[in-house]
PDB file of C-alpha atoms in Angstrom:
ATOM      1  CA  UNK A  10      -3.667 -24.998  29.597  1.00  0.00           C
ATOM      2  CA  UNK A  11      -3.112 -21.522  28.905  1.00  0.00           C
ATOM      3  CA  UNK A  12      -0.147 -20.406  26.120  1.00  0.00           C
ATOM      4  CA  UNK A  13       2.478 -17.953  26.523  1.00  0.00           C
ATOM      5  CA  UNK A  14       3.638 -15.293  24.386  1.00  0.00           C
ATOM      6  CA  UNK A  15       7.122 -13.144  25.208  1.00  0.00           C
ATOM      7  CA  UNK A  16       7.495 -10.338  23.505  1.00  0.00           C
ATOM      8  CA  UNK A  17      10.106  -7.695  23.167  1.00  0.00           C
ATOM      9  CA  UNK A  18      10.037  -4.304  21.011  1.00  0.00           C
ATOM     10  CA  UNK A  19      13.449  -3.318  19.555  1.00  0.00           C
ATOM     11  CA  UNK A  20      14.487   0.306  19.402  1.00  0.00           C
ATOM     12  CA  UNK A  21      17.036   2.823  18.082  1.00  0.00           C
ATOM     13  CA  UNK A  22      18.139   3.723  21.207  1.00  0.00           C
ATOM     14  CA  UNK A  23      16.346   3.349  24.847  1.00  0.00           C
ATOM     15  CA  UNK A  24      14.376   5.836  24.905  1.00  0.00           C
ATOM     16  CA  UNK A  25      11.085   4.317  25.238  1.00  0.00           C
ATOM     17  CA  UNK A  26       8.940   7.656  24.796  1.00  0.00           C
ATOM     18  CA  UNK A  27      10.552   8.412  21.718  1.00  0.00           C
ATOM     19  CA  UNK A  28      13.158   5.763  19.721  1.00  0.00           C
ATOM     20  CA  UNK A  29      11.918   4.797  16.422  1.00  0.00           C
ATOM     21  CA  UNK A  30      10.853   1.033  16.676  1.00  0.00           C
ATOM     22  CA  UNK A  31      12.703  -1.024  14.660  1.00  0.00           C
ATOM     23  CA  UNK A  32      11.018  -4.370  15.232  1.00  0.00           C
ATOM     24  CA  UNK A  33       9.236  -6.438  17.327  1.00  0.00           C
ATOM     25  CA  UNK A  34      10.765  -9.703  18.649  1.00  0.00           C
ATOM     26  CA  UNK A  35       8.290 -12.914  19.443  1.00  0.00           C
ATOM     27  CA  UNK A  36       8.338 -16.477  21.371  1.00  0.00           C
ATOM     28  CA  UNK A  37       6.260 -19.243  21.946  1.00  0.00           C
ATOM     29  CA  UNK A  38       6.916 -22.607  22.854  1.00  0.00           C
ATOM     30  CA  UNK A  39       9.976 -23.505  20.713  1.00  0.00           C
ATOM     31  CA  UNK A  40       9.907 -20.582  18.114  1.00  0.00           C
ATOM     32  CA  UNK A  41      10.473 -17.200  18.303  1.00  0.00           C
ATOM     33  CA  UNK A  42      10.137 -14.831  15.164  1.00  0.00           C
ATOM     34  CA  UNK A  43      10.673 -11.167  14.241  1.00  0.00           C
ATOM     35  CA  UNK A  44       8.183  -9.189  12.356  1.00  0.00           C
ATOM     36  CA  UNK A  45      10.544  -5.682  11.124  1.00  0.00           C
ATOM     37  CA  UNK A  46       8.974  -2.328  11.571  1.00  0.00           C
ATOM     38  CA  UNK A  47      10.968   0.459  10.785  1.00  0.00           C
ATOM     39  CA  UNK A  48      14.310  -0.923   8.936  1.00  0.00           C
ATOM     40  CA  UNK A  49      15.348   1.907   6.193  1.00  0.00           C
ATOM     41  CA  UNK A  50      18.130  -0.368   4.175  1.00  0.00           C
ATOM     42  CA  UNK A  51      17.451  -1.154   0.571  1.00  0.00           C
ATOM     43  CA  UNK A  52      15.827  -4.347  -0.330  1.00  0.00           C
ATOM     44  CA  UNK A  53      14.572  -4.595   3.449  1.00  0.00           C
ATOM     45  CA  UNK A  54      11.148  -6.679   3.554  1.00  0.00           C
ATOM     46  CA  UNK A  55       8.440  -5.099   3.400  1.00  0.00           C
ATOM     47  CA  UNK A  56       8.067  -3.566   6.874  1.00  0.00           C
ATOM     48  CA  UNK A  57       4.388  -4.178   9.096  1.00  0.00           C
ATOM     49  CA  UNK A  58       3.232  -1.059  10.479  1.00  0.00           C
ATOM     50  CA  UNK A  59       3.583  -0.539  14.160  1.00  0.00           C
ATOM     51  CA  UNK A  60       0.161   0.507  14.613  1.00  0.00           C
ATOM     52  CA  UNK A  61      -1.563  -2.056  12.867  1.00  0.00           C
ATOM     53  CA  UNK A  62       0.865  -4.711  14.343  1.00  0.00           C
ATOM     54  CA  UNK A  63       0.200  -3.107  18.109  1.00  0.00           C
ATOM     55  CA  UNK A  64      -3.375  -3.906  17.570  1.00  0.00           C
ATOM     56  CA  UNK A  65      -2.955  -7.478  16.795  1.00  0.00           C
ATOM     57  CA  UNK A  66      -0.978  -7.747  19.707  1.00  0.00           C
ATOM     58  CA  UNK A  67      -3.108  -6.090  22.013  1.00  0.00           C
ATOM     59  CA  UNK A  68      -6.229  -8.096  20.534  1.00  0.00           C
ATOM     60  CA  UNK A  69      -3.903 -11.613  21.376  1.00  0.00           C
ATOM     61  CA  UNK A  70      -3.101 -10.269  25.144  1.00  0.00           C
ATOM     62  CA  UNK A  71      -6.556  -9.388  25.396  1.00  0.00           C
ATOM     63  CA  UNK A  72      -7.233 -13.221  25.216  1.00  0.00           C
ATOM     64  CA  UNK A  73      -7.307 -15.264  28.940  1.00  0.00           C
ATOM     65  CA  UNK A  74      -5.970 -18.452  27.157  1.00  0.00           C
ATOM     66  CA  UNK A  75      -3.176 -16.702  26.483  1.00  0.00           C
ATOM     67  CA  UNK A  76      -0.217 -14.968  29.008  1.00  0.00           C
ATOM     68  CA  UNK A  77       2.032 -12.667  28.747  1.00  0.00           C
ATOM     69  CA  UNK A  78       5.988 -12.419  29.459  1.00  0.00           C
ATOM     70  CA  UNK A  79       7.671  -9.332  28.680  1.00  0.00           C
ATOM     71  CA  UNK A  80      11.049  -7.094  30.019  1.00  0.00           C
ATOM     72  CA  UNK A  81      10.280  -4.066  31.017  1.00  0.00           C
ATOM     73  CA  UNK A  82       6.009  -4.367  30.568  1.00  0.00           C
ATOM     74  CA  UNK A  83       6.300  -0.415  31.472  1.00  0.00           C
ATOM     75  CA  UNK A  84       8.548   0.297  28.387  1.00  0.00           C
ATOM     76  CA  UNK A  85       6.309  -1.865  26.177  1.00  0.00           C
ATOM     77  CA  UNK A  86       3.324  -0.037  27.018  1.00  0.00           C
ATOM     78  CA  UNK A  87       4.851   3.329  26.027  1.00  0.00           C
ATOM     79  CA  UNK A  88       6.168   1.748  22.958  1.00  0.00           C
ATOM     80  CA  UNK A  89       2.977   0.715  22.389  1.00  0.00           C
ATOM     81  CA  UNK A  90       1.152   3.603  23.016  1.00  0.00           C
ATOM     82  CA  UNK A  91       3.285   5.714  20.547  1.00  0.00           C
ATOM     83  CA  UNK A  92       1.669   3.555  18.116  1.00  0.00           C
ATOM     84  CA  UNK A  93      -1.581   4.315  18.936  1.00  0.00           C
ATOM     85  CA  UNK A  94      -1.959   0.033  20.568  1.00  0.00           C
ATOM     86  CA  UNK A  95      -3.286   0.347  24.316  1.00  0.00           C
ATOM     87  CA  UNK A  96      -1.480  -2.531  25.833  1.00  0.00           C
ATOM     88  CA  UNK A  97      -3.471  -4.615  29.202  1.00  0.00           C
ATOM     89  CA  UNK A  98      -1.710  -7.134  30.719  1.00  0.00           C
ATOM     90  CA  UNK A  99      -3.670  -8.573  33.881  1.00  0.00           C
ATOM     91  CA  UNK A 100      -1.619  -8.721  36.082  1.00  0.00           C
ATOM     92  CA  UNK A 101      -2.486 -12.683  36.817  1.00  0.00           C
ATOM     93  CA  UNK A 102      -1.947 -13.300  33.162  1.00  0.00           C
ATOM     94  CA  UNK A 103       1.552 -11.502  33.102  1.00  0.00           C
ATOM     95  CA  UNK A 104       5.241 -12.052  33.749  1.00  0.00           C
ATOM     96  CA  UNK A 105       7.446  -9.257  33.974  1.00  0.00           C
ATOM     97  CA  UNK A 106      10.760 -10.413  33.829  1.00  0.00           C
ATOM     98  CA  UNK A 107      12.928  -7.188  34.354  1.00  0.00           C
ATOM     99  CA  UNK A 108      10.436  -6.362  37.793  1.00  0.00           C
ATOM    100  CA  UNK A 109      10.869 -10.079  38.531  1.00  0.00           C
ATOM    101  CA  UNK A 110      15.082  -9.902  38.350  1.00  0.00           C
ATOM    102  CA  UNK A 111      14.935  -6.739  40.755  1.00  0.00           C
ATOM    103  CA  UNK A 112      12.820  -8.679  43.369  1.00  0.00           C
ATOM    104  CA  UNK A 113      14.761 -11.505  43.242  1.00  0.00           C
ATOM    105  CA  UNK A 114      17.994 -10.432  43.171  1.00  0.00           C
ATOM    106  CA  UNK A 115      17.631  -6.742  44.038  1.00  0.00           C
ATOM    107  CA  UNK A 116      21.685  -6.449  44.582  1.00  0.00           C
ATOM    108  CA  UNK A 117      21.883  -7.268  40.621  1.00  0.00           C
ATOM    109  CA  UNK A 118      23.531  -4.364  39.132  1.00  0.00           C
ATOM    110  CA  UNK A 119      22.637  -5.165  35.227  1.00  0.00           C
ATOM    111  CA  UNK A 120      18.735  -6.291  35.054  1.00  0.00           C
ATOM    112  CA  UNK A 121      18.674  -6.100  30.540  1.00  0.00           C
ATOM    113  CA  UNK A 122      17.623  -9.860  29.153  1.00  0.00           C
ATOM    114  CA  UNK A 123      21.632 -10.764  28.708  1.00  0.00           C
ATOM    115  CA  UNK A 124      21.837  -9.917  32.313  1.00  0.00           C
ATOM    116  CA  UNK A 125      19.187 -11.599  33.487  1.00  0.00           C
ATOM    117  CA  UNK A 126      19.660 -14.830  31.230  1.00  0.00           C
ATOM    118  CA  UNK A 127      23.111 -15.286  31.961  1.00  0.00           C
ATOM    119  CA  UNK A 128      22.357 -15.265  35.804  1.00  0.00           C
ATOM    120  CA  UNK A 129      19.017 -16.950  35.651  1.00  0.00           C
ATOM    121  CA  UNK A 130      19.858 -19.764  33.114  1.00  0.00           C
ATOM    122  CA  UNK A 131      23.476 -19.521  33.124  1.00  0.00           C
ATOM    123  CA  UNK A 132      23.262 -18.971  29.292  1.00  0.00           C
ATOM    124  CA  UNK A 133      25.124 -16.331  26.987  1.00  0.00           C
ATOM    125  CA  UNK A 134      23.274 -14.347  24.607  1.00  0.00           C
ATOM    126  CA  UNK A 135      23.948 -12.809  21.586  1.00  0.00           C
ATOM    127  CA  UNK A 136      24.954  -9.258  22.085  1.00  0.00           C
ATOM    128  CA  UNK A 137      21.752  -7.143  21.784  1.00  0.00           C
ATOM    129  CA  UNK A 138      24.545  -4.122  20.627  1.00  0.00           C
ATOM    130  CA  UNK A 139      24.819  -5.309  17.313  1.00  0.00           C
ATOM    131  CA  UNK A 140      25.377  -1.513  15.876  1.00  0.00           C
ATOM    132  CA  UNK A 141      28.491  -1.135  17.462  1.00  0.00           C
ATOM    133  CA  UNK A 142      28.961   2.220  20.108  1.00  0.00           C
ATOM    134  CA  UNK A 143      30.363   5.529  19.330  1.00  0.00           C
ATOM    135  CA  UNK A 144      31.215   7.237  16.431  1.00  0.00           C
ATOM    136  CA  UNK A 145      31.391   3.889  14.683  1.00  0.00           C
ATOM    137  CA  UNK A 146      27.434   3.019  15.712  1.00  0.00           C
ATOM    138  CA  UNK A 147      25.061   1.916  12.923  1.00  0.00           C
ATOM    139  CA  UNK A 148      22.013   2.366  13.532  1.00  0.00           C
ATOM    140  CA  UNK A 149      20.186  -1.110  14.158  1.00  0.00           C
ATOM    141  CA  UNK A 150      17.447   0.379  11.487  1.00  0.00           C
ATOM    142  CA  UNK A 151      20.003  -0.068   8.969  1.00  0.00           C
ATOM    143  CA  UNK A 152      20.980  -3.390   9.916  1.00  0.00           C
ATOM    144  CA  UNK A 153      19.368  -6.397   7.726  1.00  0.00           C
ATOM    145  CA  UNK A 154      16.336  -7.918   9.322  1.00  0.00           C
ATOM    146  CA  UNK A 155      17.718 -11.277   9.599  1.00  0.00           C
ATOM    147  CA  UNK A 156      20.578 -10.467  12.031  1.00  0.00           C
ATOM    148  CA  UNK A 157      18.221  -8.056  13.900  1.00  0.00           C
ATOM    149  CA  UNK A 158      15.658 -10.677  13.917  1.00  0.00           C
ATOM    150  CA  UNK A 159      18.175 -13.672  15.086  1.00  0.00           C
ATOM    151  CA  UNK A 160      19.595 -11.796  18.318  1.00  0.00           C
ATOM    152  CA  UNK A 161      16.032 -10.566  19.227  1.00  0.00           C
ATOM    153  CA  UNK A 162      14.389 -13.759  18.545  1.00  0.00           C
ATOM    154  CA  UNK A 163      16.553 -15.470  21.279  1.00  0.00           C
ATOM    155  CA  UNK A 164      16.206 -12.903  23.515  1.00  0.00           C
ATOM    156  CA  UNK A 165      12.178 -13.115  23.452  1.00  0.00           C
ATOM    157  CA  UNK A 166      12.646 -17.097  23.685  1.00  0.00           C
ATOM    158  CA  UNK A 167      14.946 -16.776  26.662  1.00  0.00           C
ATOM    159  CA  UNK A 168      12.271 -14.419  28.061  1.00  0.00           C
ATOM    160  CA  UNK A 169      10.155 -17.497  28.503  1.00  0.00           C
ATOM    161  CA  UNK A 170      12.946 -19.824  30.084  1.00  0.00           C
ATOM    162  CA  UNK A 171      13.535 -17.016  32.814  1.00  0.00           C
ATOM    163  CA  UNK A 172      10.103 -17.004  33.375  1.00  0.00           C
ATOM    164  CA  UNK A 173       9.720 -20.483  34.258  1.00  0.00           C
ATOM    165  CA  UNK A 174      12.631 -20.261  36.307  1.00  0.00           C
ATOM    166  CA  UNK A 175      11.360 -16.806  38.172  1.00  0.00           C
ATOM    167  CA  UNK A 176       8.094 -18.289  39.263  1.00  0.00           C
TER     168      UNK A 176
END
């Protein structure tokens, strides 16, 4: 049987061709992790670097025992690219969950993973806007790794519980 991976890059802001990448959320099976990138607070862990982590993740895609669920695959490919990690998901060894919620349910007006979740699964996330909005906003960079890591985490998990409900 073949494993899944979900996987979700976290960013400063949403702009995929050019946010700094704070982390990169995981799941599989029943755990999900968070490996930080670019946090800047002191004490932060020591951060992996997105390049080096990219390629790892490419090389694990690149496997057939192994499939893919993402949000957005199009956004983590430019993420990824930035990096200098050429992402490949076959199509027949992919899940895209974001493409997915517009096919199914094209008169959906929010299609992020809290969206999607909460009408999929019928489950509440935590709020991926931990930084706050406005003038008040921190950025999520300078937030510690465990929080970031905890609201991510779940969101990569749930990726895999709306994917089993999407096919």
């Amino acid at each position: 049987e073949r494993g899944r991976l979900s996987f979700l890059s976290v960013l400063e802001d949403d702009d995929a061709r050019h946010a700094p990448v704070v982390g990169l959320a995981l799941a599989s099976g029943d755990e999900a992790g968070y490996a930080p990138i670019g946090h800047v607070y002191l004490g932060r862990p020591d951060p992996v670097p997105a390049g080096e982590l990219g390629a790892r993740l490419a090389r694990a895609l690149a496997s057939p025992r192994l499939s893919a669920v993402t949000h957005d695959d199009k956004r983590e490919r430019h993420v990824f690219a930035r990096a200098g990690a050429a992402l490949h998901l076959e199509p027949a060894l992919a899940h895209d969950v974001m493409l997915a919620g517009y096919l199914l349910a094209a008169e959906g007006h929010a299609h992020d993973v809290a969206a999607i979740a909460e009408a999929v699964l019928g489950v509440n996330l935590p709020e991926a806007v931990l930084a706050g909005r406005g003038k008040k906003k921190t950025r999520l960079s300078e937030l510690d790794v465990e929080t970031v890591g905890a609201t991510f985490g779940a969101h990569a998990h749930a990726l895999l519980s709306i994917a089993d409900e999407q096919a």
